[in-house]
Short mmCIF file of C-alpha atoms in Angstrom, two decimals:
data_model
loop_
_atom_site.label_atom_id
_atom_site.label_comp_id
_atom_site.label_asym_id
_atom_site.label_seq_id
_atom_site.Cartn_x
_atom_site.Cartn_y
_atom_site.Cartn_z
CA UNK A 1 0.00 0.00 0.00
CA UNK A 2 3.06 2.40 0.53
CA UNK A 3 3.97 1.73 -3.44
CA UNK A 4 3.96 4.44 -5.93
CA UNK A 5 3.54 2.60 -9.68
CA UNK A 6 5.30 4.54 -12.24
CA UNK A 7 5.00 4.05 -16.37
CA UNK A 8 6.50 3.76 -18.83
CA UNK A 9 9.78 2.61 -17.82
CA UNK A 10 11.31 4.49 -20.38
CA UNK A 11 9.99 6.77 -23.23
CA UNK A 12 11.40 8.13 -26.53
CA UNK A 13 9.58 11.57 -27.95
CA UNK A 14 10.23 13.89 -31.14
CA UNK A 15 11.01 17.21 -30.60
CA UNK A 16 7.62 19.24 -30.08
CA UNK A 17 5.68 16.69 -29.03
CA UNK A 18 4.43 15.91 -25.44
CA UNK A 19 5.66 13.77 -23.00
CA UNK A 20 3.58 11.40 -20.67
CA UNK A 21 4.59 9.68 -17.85
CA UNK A 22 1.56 8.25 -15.42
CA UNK A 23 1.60 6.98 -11.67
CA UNK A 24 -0.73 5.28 -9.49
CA UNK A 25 -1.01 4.72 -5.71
CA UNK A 26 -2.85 2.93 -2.94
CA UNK A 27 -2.65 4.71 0.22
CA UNK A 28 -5.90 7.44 -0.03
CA UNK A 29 -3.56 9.33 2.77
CA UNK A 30 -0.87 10.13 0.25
CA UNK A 31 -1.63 14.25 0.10
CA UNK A 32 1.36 15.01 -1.69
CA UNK A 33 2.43 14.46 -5.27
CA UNK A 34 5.85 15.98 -6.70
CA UNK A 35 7.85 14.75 -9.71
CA UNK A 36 11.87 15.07 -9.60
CA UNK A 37 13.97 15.01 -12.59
CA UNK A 38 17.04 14.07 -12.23
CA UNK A 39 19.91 14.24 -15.35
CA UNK A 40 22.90 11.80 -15.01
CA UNK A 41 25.78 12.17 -12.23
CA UNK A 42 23.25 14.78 -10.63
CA UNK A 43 20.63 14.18 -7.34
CA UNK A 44 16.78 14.64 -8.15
CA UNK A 45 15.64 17.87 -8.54
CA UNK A 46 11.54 18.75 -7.65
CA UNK A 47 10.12 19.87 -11.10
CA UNK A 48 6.50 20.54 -9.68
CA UNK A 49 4.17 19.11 -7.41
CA UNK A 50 0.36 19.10 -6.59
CA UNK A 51 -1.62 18.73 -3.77
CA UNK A 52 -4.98 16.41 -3.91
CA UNK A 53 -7.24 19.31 -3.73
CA UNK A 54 -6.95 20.21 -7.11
CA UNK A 55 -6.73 18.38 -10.29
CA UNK A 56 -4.50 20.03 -12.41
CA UNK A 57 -1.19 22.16 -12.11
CA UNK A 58 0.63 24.02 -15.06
CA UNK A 59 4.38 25.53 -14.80
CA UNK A 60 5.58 26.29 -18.19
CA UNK A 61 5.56 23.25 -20.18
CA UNK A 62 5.29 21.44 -17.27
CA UNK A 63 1.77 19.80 -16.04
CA UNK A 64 0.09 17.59 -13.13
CA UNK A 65 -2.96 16.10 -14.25
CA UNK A 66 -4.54 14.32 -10.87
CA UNK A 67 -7.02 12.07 -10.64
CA UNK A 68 -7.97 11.41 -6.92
CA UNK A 69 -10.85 8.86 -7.61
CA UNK A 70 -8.58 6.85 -9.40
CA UNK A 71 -5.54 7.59 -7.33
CA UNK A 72 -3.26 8.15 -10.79
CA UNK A 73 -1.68 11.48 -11.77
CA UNK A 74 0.69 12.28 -14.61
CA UNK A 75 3.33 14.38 -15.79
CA UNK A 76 2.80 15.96 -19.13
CA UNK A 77 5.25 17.86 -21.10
CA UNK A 78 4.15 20.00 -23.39
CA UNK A 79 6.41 21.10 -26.38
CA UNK A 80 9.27 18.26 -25.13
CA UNK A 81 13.36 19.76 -25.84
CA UNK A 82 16.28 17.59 -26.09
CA UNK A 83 17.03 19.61 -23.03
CA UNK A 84 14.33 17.74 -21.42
CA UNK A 85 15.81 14.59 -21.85
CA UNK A 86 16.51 12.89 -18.03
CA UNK A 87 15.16 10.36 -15.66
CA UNK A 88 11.63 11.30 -14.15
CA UNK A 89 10.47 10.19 -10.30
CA UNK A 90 7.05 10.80 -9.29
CA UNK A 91 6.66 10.37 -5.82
CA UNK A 92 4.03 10.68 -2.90
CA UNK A 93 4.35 11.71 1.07
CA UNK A 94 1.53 11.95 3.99
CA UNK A 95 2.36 13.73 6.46
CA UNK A 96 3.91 12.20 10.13
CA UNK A 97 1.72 12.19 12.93
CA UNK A 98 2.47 15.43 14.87
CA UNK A 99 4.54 16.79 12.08
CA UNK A 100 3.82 18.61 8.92
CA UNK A 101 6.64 16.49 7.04
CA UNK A 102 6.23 13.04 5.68
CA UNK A 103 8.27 9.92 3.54
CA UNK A 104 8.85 10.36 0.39
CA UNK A 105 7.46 7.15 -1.51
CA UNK A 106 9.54 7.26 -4.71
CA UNK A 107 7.85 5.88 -8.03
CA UNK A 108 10.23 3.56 -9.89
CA UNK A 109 11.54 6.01 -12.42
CA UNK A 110 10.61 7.02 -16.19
CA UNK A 111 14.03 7.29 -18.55
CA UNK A 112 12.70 9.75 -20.73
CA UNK A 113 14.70 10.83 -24.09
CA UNK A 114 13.58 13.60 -26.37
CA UNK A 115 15.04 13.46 -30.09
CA UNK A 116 16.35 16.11 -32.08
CA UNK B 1 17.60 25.99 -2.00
CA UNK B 2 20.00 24.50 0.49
CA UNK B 3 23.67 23.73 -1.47
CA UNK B 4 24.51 20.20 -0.32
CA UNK B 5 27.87 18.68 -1.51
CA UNK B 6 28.74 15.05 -0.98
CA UNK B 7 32.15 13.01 -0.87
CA UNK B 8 33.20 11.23 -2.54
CA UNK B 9 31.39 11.46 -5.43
CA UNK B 10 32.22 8.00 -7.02
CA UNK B 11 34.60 5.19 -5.53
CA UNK B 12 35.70 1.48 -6.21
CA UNK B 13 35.34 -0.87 -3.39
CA UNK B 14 36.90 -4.28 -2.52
CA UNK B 15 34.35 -6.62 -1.06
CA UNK B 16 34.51 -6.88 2.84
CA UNK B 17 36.07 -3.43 3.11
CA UNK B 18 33.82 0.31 4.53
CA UNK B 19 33.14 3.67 3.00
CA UNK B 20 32.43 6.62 4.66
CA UNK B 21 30.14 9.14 2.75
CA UNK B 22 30.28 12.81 3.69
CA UNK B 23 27.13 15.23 3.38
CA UNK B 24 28.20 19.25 4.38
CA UNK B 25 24.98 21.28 3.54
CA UNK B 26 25.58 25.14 3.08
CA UNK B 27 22.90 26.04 6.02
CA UNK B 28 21.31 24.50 9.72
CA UNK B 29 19.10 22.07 8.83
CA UNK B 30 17.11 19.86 11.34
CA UNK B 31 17.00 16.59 9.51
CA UNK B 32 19.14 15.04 6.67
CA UNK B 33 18.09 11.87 4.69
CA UNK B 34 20.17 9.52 3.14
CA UNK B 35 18.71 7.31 -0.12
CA UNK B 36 19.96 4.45 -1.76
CA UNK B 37 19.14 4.03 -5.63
CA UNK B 38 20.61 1.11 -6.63
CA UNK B 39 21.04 0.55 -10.78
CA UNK B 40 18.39 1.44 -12.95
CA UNK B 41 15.95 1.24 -9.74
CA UNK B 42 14.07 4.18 -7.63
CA UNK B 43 15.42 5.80 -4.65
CA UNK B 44 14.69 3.85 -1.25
CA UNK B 45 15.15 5.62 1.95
CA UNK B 46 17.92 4.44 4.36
CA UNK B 47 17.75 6.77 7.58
CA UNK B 48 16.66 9.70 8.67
CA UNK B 49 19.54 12.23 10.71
CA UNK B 50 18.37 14.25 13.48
CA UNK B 51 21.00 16.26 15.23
CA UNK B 52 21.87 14.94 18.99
CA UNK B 53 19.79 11.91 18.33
CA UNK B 54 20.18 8.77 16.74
CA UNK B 55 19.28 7.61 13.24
CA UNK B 56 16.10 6.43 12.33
CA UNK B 57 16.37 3.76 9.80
CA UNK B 58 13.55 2.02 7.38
CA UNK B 59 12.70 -0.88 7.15
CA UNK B 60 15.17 -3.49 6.03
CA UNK B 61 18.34 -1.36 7.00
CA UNK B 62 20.39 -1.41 10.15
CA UNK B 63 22.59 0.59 11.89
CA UNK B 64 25.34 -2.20 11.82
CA UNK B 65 25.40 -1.88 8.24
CA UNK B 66 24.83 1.46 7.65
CA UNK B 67 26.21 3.57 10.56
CA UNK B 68 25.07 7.09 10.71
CA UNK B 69 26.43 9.71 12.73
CA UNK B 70 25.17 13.72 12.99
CA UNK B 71 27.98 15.57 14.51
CA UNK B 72 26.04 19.19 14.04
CA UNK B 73 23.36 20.95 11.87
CA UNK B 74 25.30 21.03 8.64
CA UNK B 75 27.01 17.77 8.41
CA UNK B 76 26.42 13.74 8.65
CA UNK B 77 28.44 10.72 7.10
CA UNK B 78 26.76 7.53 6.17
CA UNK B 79 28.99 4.66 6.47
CA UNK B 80 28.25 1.45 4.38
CA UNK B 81 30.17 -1.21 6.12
CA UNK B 82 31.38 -4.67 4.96
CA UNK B 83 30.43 -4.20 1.84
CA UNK B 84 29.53 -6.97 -0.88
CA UNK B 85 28.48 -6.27 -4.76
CA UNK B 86 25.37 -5.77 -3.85
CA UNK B 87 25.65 -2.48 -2.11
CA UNK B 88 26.71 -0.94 -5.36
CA UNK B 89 24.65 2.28 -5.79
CA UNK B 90 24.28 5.98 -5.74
CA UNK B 91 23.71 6.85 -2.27
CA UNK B 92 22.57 10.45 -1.95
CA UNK B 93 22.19 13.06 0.84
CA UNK B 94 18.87 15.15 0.88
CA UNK B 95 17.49 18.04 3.37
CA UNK B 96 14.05 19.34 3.17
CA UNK B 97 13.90 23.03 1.67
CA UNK B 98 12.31 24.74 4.20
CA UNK B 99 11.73 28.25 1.89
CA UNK B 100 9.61 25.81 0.05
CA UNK B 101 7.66 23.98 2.77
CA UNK B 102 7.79 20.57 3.59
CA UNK B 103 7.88 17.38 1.85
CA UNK B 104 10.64 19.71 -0.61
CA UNK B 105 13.74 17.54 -0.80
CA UNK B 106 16.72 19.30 -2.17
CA UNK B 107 19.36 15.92 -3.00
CA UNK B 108 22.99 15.97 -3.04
CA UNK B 109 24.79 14.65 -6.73
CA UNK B 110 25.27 11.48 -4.91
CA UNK B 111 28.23 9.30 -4.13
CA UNK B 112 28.51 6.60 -6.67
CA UNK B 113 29.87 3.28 -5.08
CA UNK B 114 30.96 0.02 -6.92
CA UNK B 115 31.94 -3.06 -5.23
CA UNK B 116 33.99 -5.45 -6.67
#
C-alpha cells in the first residue's frame, strides 16, 4: 500500500511533441504528489508538485494532471526539448503524525529521451 | 535551495572493506536523509539524521550496516560497512527546503559506489 507505480519505464519523444509519464497509488492518505527530474551524475531535482485538492497544475511546459478517484496522476510535457531529456520520479508523502513532514514514496523512475 | 555537496562522489570498493560518505549542507538544517538508488531502480530511503539523536532507519536497513552519525546541523556521514556487490549504488544526501515547505527535498549529486 506504501507503493507508488510509475510508467512507462522508459519513453522516446520527437522534438515538439508531449511527454507522458503516469503513476498510481494505494494509500488514499498520500496528500502530496511531486515529480523530480534528475539528469545523469546529478541528485533529483523537484520539477512541480500538486496537492490532492486540485486536479490540475501548469508551470511552463510542465503539467500535473490528478485524478484522486482513481488515485493516478501524470506528468505531461508540453512542447518536449532535447534539453528535457533525463530520468523522471514521481513520488508521494503523507504527512507524520504530529509533524507537517512526511516519507517520500519514490515511483520507480521514467528514462525519458527527447530526439532532435 | 539549500547547497549540499557530498564526498566522494564515485569510488571502487573491494568486497569486505567500509566507505564513509560525507554530506556538508551550506545552512542548519534539522534533519538530513540519506537514499539508496541502486542501478536502474528508484530511490529507497535508508535513515533519517536528526542532530543529537540517533538515526532512524527504514525498514530493512540497520545501523550495523549502515552507521550514521550527525555531529552538528550542517554535516552527517553515512557509512556502508562490509560491503559486498550488492551495495553498489548511488547513495545520496537530501534536506528538506524549508523556503519551500515541507515534503521539498533538495538531493545531493550522490556518491557513486561500486563493489567489486
Amino acid at each position: 500500500q506504501q507503493q507508488v507505480k510509475q510508467s512507462p519505464q522508459s519513453l522516446i519523444v520527437q522534438k515538439g511533441g508531449i511527454s507522458i509519464i503516469n503513476c498510481a497509488y494505494e494509500n488514499t492518505a498520500f496528500d502530496y504528489f511531486p515529480w523530480y527530474q534528475q539528469f545523469p551524475g546529478k541528485g533529483p531535482a523537484l520539477l512541480i508538485a500538486i496537492r490532492p485538492d486540485v486536479s490540475e497544475k501548469k508551470e511552463g511546459r510542465f503539467t500535473i494532471s490528478f485524478n484522486k478517484s482513481a488515485k493516478q496522476f501524470s506528468l505531461h510535457i508540453m512542447d518536449s526539448q532535447p534539453g528535457d531529456s533525463a530520468t523522471y520520479f514521481c513520488a508521494a508523502s503523507m504527512r507524520r503524525r504530529g509533524s507537517n513532514t512526511g516519507k517520500l514514496i519514490f515511483g520507480q523512475g521514467t528514462t525519458l529521451q527527447v530526439k532532435p | 535551495s539549500a547547497v549540499i555537496s557530498q564526498k566522494p562522489s564515485r569510488d571502487i570498493c573491494q568486497r569486505g572493506t567500509s566507505l564513509t560518505i560525507q554530506c556538508q549542507v551550506d545552512s542548519q538544517v534539522t534533519m538530513m536523509f540519506w537514499y539508496r538508488q541502486q542501478p536502474g531502480q528508484s530511490l529507497t530511503l535508508i535513515a533519517t539524521a536528526n542532530q543529537g539523536s540517533e538515526a532512524t532507519y527504514e525498514s530493512g536497513f540497520v545501523i550495523d550496516k549502515f552507521p550514521i552519525s550527525r555531529p552538528n546541523l550542517t554535516f552527517s556521514t553515512l557509512t556502508v560497512s562490509n560491503m559486498s556487490p550488492e551495495d553498489s549504488s548511488i547513495y545520496l544526501c537530501s534536506v528538506e527546503d524549508q523556503g519551500h515547505g515541507a515534503n521539498v527535498l533538495t538531493f545531493g549529486a550522490g556518491s557513486r559506489l561500486t563493489v567489486l
